PDB file of C-alpha atoms in Angstrom:
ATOM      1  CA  UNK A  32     -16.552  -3.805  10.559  1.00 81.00           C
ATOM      2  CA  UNK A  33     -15.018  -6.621  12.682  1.00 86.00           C
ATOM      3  CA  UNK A  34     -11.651  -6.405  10.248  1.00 93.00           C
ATOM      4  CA  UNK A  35     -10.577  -3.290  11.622  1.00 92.00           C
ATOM      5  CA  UNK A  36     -10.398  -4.484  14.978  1.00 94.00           C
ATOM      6  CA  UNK A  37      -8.734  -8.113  13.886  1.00 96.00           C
ATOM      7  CA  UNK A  38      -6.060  -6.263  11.017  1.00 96.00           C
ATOM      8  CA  UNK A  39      -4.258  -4.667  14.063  1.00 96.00           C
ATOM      9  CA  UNK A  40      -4.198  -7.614  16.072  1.00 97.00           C
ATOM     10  CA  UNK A  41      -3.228 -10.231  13.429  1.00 97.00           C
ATOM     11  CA  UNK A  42      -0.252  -7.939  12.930  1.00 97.00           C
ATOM     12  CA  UNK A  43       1.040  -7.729  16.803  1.00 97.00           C
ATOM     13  CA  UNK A  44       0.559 -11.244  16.647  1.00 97.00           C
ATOM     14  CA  UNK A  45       3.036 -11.887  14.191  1.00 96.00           C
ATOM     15  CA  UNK A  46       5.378  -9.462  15.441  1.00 95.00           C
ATOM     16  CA  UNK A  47       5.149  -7.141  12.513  1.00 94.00           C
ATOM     17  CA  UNK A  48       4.447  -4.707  14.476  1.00 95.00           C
ATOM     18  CA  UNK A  49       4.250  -3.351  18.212  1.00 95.00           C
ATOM     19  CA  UNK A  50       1.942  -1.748  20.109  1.00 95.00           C
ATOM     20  CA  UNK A  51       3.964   1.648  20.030  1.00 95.00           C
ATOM     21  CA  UNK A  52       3.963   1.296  16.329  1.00 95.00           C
ATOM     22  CA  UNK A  53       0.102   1.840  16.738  1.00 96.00           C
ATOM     23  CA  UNK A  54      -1.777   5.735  17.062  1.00 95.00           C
ATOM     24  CA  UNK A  55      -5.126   6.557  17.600  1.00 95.00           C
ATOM     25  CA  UNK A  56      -5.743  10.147  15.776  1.00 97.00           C
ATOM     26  CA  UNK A  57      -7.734  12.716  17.240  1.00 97.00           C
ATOM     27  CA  UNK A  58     -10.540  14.809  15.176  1.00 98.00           C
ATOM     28  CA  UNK A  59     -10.133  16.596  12.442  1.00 98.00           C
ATOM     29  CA  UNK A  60     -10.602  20.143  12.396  1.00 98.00           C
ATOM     30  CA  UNK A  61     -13.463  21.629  10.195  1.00 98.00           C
ATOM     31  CA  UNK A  62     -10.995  23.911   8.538  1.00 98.00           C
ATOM     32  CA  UNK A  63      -8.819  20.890   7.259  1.00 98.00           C
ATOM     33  CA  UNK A  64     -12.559  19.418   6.309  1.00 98.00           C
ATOM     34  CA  UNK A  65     -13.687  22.433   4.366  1.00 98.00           C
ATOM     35  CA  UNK A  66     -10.702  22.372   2.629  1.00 98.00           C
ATOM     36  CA  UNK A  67     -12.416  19.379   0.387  1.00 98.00           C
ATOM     37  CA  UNK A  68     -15.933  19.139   1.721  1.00 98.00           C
ATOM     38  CA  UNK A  69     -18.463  21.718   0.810  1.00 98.00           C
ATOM     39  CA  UNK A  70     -19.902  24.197   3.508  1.00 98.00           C
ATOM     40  CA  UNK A  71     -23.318  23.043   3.583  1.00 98.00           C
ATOM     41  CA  UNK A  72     -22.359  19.761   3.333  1.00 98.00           C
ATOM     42  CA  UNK A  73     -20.559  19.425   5.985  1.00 98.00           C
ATOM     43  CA  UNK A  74     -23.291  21.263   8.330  1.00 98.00           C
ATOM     44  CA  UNK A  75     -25.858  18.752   7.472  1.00 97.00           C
ATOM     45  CA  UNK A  76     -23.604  15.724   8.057  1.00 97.00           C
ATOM     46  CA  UNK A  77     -22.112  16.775  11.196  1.00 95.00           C
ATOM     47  CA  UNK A  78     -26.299  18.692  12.718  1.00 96.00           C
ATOM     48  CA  UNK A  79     -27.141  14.679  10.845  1.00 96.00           C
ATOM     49  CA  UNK A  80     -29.495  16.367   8.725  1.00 97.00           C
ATOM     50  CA  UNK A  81     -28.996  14.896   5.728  1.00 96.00           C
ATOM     51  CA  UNK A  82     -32.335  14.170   3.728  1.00 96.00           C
ATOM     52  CA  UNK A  83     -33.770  10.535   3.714  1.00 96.00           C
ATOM     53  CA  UNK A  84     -32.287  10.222   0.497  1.00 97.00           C
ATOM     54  CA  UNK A  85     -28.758  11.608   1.409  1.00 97.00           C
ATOM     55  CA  UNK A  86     -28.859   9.388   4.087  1.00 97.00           C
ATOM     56  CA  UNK A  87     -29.971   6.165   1.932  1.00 96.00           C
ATOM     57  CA  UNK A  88     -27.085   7.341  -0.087  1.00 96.00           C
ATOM     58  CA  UNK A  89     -24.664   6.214   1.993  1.00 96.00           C
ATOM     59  CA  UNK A  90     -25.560   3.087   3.181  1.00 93.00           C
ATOM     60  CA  UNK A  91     -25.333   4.175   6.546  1.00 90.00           C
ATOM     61  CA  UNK A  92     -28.048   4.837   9.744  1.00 92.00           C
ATOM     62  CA  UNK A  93     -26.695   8.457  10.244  1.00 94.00           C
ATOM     63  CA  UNK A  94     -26.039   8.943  13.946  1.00 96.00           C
ATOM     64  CA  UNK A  95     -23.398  11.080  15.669  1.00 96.00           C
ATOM     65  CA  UNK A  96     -21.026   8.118  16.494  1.00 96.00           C
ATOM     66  CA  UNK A  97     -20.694   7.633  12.713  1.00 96.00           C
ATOM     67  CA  UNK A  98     -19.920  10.846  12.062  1.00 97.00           C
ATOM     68  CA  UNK A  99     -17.348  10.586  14.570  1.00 97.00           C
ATOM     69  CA  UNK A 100     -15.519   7.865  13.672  1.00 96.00           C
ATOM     70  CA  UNK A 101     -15.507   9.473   9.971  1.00 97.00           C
ATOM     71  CA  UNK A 102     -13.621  12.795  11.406  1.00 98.00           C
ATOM     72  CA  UNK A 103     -11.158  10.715  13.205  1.00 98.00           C
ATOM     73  CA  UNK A 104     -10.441   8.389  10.029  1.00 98.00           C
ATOM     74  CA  UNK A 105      -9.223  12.019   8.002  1.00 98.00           C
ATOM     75  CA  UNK A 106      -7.235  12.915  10.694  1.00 98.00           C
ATOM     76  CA  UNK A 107      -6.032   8.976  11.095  1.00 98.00           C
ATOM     77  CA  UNK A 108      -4.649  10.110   7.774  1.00 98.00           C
ATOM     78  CA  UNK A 109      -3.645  13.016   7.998  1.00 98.00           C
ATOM     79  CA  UNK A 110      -1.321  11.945  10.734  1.00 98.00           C
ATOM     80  CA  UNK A 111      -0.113   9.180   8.893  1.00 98.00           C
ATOM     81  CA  UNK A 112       1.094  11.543   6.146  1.00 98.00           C
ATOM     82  CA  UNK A 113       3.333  13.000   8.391  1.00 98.00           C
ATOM     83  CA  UNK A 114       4.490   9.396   9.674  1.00 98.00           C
ATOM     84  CA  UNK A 115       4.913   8.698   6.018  1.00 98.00           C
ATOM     85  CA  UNK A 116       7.306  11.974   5.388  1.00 98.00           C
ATOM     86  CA  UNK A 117       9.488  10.857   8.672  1.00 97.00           C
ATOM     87  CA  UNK A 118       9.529   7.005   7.890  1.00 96.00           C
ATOM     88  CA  UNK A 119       8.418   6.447   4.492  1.00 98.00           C
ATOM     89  CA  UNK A 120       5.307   4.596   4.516  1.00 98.00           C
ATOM     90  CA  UNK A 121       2.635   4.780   7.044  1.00 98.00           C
ATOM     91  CA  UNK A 122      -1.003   3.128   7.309  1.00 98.00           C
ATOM     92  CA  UNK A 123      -4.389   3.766   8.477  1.00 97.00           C
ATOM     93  CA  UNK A 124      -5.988   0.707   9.167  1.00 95.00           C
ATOM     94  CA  UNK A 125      -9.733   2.320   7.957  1.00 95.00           C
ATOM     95  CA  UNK A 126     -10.013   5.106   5.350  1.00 96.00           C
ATOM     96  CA  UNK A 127     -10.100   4.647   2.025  1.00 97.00           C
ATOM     97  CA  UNK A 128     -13.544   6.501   1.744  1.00 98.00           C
ATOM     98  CA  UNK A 129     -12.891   7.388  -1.663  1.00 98.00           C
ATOM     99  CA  UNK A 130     -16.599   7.573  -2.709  1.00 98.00           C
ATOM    100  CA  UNK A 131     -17.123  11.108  -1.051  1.00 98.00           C
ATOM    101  CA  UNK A 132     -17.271  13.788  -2.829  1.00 98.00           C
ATOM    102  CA  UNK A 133     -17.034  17.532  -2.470  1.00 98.00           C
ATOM    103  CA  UNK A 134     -20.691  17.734  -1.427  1.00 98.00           C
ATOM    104  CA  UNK A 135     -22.370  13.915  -0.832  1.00 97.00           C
ATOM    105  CA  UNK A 136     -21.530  10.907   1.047  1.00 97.00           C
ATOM    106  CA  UNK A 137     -22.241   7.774  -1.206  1.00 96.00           C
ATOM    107  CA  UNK A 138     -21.396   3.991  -0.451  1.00 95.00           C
ATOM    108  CA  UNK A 139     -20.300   3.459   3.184  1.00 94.00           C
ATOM    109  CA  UNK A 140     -17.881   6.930   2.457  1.00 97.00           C
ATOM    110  CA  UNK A 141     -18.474  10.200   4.284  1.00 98.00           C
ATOM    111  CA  UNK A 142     -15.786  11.692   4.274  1.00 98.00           C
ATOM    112  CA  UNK A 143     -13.217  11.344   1.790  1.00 98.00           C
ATOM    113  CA  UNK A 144      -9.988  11.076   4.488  1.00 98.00           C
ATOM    114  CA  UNK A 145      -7.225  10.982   1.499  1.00 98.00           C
ATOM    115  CA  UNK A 146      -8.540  13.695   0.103  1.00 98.00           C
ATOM    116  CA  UNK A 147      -8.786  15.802   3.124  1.00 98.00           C
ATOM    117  CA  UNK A 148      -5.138  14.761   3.925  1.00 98.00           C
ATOM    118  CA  UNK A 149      -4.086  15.499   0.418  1.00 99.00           C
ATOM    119  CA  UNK A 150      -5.315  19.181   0.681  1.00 98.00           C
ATOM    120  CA  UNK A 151      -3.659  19.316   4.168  1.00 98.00           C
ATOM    121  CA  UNK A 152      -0.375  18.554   2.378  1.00 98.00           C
ATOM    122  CA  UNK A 153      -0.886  21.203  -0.314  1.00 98.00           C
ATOM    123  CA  UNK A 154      -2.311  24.292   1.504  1.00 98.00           C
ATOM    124  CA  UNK A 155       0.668  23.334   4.426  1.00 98.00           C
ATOM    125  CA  UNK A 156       3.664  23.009   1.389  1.00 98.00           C
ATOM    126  CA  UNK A 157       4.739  19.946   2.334  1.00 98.00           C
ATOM    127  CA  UNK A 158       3.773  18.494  -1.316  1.00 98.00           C
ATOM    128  CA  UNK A 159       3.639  20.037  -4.342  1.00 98.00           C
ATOM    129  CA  UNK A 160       2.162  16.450  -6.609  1.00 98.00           C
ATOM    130  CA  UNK A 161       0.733  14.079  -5.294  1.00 98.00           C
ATOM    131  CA  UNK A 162      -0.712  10.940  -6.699  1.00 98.00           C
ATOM    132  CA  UNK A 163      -3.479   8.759  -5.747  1.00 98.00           C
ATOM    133  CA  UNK A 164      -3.441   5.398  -6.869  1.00 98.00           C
ATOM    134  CA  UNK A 165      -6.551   4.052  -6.383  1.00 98.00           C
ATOM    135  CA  UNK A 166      -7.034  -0.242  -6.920  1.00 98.00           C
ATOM    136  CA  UNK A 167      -9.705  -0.861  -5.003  1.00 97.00           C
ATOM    137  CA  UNK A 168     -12.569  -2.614  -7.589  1.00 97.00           C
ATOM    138  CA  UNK A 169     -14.418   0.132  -6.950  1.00 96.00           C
ATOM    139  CA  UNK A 170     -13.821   3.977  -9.005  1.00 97.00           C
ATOM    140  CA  UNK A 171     -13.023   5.868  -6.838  1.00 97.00           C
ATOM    141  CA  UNK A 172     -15.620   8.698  -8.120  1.00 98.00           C
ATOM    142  CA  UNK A 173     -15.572  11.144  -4.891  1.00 98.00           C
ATOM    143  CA  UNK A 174     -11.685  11.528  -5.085  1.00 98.00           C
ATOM    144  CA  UNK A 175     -11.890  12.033  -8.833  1.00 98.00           C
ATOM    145  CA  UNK A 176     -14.808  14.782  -8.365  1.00 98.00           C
ATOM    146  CA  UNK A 177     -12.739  16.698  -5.609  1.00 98.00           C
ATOM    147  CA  UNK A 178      -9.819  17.054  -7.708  1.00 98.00           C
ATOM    148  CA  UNK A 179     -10.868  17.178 -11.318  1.00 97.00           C
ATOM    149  CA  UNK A 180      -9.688  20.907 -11.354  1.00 95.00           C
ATOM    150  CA  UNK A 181      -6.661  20.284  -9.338  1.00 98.00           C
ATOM    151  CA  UNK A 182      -3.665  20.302 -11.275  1.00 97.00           C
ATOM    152  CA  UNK A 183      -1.674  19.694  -8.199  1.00 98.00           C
ATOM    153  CA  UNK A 184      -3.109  15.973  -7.684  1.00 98.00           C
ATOM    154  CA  UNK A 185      -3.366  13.253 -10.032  1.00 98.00           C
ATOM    155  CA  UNK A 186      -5.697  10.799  -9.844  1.00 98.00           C
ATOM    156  CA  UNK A 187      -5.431   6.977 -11.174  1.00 98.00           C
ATOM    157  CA  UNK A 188      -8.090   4.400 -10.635  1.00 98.00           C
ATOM    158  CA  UNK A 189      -8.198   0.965 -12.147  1.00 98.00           C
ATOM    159  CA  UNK A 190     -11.639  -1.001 -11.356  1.00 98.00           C
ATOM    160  CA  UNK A 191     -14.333  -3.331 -12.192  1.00 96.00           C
ATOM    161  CA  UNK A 192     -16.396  -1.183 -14.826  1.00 96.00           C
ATOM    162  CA  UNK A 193     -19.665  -2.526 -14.874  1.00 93.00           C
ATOM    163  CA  UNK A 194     -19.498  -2.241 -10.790  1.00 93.00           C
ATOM    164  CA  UNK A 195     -20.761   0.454  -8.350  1.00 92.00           C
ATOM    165  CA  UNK A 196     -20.345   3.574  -8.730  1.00 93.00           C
ATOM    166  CA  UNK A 197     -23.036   3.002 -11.828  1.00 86.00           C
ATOM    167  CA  UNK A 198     -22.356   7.011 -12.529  1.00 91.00           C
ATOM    168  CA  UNK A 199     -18.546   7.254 -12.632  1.00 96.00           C
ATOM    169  CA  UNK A 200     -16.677  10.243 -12.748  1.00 97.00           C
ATOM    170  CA  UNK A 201     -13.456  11.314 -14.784  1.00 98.00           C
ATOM    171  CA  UNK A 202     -10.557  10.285 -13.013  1.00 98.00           C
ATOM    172  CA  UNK A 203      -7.087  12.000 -14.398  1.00 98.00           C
ATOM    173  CA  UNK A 204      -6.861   8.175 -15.493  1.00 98.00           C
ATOM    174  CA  UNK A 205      -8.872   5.502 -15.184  1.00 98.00           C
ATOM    175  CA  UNK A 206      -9.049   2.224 -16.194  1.00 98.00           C
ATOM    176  CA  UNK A 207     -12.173   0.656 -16.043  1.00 97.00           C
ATOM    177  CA  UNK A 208     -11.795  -3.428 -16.327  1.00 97.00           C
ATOM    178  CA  UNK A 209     -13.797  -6.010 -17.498  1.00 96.00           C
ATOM    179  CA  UNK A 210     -15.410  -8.538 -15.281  1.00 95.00           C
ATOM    180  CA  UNK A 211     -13.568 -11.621 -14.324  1.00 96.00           C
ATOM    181  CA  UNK A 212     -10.185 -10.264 -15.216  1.00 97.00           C
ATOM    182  CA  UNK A 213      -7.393 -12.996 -13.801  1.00 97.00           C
ATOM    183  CA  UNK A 214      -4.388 -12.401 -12.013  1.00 98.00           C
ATOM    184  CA  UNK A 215      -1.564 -12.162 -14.994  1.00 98.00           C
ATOM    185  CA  UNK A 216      -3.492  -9.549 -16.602  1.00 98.00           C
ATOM    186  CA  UNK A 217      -4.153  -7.402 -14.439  1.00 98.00           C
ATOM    187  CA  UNK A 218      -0.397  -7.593 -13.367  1.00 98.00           C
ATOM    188  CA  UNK A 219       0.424  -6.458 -16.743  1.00 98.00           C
ATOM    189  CA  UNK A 220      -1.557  -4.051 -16.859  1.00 98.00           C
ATOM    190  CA  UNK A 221      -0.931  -2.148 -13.512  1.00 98.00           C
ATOM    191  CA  UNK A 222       3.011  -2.956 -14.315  1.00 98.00           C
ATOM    192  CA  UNK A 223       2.515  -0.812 -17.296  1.00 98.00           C
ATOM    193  CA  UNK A 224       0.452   2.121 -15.998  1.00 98.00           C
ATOM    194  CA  UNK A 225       2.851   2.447 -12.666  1.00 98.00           C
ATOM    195  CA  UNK A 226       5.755   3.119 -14.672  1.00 97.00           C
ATOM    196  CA  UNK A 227       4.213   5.522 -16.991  1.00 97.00           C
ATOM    197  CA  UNK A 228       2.501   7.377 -13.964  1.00 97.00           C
ATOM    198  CA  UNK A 229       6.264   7.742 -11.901  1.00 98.00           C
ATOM    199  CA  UNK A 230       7.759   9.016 -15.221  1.00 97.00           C
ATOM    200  CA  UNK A 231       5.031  11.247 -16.103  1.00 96.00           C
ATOM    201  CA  UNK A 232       3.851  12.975 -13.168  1.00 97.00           C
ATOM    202  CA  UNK A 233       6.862  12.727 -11.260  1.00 98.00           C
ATOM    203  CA  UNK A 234       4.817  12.893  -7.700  1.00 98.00           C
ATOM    204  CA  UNK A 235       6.686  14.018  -4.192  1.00 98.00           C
ATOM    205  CA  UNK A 236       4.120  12.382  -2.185  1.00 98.00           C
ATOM    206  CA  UNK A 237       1.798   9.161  -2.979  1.00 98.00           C
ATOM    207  CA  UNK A 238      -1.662   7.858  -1.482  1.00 98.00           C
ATOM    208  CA  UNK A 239      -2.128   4.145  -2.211  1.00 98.00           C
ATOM    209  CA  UNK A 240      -5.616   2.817  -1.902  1.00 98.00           C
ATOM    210  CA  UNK A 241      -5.115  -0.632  -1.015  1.00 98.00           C
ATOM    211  CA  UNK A 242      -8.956  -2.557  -1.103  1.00 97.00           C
ATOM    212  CA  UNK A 243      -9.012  -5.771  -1.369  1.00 97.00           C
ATOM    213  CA  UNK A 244     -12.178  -6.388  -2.794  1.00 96.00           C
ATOM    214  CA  UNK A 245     -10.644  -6.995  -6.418  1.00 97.00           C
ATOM    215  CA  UNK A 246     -10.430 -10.710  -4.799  1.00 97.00           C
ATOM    216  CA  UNK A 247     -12.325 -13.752  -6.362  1.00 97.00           C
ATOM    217  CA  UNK A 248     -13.822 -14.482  -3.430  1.00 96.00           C
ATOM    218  CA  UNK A 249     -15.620 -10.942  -2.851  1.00 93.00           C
ATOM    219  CA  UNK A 250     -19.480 -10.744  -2.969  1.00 91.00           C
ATOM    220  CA  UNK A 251     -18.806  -6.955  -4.553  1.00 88.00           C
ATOM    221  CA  UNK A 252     -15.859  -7.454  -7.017  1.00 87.00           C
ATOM    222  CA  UNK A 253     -16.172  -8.824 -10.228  1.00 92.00           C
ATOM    223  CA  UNK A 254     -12.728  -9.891 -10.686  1.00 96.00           C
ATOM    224  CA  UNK A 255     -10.706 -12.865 -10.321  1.00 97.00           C
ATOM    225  CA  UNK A 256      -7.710 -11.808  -7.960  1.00 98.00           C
ATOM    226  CA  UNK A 257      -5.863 -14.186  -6.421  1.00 98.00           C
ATOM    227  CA  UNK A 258      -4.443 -13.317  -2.793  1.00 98.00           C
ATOM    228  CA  UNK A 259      -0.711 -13.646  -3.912  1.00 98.00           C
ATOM    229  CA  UNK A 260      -1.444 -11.696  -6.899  1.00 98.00           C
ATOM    230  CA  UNK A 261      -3.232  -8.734  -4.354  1.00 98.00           C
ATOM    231  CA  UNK A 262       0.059  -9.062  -2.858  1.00 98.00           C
ATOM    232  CA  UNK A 263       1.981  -8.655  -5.762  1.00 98.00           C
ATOM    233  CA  UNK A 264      -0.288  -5.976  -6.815  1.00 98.00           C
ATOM    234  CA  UNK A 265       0.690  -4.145  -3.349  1.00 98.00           C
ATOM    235  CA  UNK A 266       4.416  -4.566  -4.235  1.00 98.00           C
ATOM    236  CA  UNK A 267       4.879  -3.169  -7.392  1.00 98.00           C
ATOM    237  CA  UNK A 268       3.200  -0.065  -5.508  1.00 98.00           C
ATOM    238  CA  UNK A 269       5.388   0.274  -2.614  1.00 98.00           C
ATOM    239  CA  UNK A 270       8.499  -0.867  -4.803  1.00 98.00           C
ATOM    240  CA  UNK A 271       8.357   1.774  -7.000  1.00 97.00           C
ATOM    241  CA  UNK A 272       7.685   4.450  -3.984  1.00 98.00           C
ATOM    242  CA  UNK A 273      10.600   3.020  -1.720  1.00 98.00           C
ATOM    243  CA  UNK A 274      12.731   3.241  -5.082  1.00 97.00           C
ATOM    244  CA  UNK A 275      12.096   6.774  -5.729  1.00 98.00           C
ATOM    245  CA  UNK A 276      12.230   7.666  -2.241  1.00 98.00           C
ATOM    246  CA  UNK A 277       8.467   8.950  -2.011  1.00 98.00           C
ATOM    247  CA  UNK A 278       6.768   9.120   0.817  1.00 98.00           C
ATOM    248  CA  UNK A 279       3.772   6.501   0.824  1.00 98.00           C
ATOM    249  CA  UNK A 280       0.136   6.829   2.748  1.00 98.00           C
ATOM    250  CA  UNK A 281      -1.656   3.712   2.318  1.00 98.00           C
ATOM    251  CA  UNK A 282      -5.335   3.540   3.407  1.00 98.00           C
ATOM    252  CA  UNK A 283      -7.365   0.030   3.278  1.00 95.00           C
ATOM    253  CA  UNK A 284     -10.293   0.559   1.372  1.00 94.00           C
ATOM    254  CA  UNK A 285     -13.034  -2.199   0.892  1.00 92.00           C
ATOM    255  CA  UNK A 286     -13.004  -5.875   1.537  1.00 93.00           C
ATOM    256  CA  UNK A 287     -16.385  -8.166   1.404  1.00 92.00           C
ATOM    257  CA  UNK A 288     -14.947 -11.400   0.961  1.00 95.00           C
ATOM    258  CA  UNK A 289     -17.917 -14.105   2.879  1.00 92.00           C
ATOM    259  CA  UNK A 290     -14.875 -15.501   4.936  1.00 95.00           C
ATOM    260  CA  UNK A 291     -13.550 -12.887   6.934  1.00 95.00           C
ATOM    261  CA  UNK A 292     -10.192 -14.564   7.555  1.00 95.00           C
ATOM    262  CA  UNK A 293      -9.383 -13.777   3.823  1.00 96.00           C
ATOM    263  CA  UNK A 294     -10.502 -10.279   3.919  1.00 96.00           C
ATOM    264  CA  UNK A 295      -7.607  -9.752   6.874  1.00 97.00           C
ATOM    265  CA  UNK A 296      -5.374 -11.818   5.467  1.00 97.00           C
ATOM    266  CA  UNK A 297      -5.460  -9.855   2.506  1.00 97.00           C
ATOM    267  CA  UNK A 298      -5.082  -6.773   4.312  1.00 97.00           C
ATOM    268  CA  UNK A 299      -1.929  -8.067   6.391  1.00 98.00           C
ATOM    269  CA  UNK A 300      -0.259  -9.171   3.659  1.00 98.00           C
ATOM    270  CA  UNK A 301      -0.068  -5.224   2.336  1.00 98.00           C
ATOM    271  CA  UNK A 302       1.661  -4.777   5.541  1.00 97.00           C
ATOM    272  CA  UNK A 303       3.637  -7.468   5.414  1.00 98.00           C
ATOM    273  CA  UNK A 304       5.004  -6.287   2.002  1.00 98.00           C
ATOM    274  CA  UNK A 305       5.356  -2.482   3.081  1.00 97.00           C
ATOM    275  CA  UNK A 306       7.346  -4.539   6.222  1.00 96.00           C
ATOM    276  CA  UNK A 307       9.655  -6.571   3.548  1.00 96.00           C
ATOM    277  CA  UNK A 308      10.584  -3.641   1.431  1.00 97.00           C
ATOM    278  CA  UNK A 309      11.411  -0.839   4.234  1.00 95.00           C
ATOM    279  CA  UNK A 310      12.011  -2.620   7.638  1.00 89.00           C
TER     280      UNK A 310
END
């Protein structure tokens, strides 16, 4: 938890950013939530009466703090979307809580906040495809549950395969990786699938699901990343967006490196490369 306190600073201090770059995001509304969460999902999280083993499902103690900090992550980005329309690329230093799915909260993720934000855009018209391009190590199941009958959004995941979630679900594409795959590979192979996704799908709006937990040095991962090749791996991602002139929402997903001064290094330098390519 400490990261998303340090990312923030760590940036200021460098001058990458300023404090008036910063926002802190209100709540989201339940309507933008039940526009991906179910109903009676959503009453039970927010009355925290999730059963012993919904609860145990997400990792979390449920209290009403949590759940608070989860409704202000989806509207965290939300608003960033519509930073991202103005300027191009925006961030939300959380988020990224791509194991939530239309009805359950599983692995640290209660909310799915891209997912609400991408229905925001859709139901408001201000996207008509959007892609998700998920490289955190981890599938990002929820995300791929919410939209598996959504022609509108396209989702991509590339992960560890043999890695939580042990049940995956059908992403539009995914590419599920073996362990200990090095940094030249991987390269290649998210080189090749960004170009065919651009051409294919042709988005007007991206969400880029930046975890760094495809590091060597993470406890969860099960690959061999190293931090320059995470960087590079953030640049052929905002390169091709700031290219094609697509609007870019970029969300920070997981990190569990044992040092935690390369977990927010990691995460700094996908600002610092969003900073390189449009400011």
């Amino acid at each position: 938890m400490l990261k998303y306190e340090l990312i923030p600073e760590q940036l200021l201090y460098e001058g990458l950013i300023k404090s008036e770059n910063l926002f802190s995001p209100g709540f989201a509304s339940d309507e933008d939530i039940l526009l991906t969460h179910q109903k009676g999902y959503w009453i039970k999280l927010k009355s925290l009466a999730l059963s012993p083993q919904e609860e145990r499902r997400t990792g979390f103690p449920l209290t009403e703090a949590l759940i608070h900090r989860e409704i202000r992550i989806a509207q965290g980005t939300i608003d960033g979307c519509m930073f991202a329309i103005e300027n191009g690329v925006a961030f939300n230093v959380a988020g990224g809580t791509h194991h939530a799915g239309s009805n359950w909260g599983e692995g640290f993720c209660l909310l799915n906040d891209q997912a609400i934000a991408a229905n925001y855009l859709l139901k408001n018209s201000l996207a008509q495809k959007i892609l998700i391009i998920d490289l955190d190590v981890h599938q990002g199941n929820g995300t791929a549950e919410i939209f598996r009958k959504n022609d509108s959004v396209y989702t991509f995941s590339i992960h560890a395969e043999k890695n939580f979630p042990f049940r995956k679900e059908k992403s539009d594409w995914d590419i599920g990786l073996p362990e200990g795959v090095e940094d030249d590979e991987y390269l290649k192979i998210l080189e090749s699938a960004l170009e065919k996704l651009f051409l294919e799908t042709k988005p007007d709006f991206v969400f880029y699901l930046s975890g760094v937990d495809v590091l060597a040095t993470d406890k969860l991962g099960h690959l061999k990343l190293s931090k320059e090749a995470c960087r590079n791996r953030d640049f052929l991602v905002f390169d091709y967006c700031k290219r094609l002139s697509i609007p870019v929402q970029a969300s920070m997903g997981g990190g569990y490196s044992h040092k935690i001064q390369d977990i927010v290094d990691a995460h700094c330098n996908t600002f610092r490369v969003a900073h390189q390519l449009y400011f």
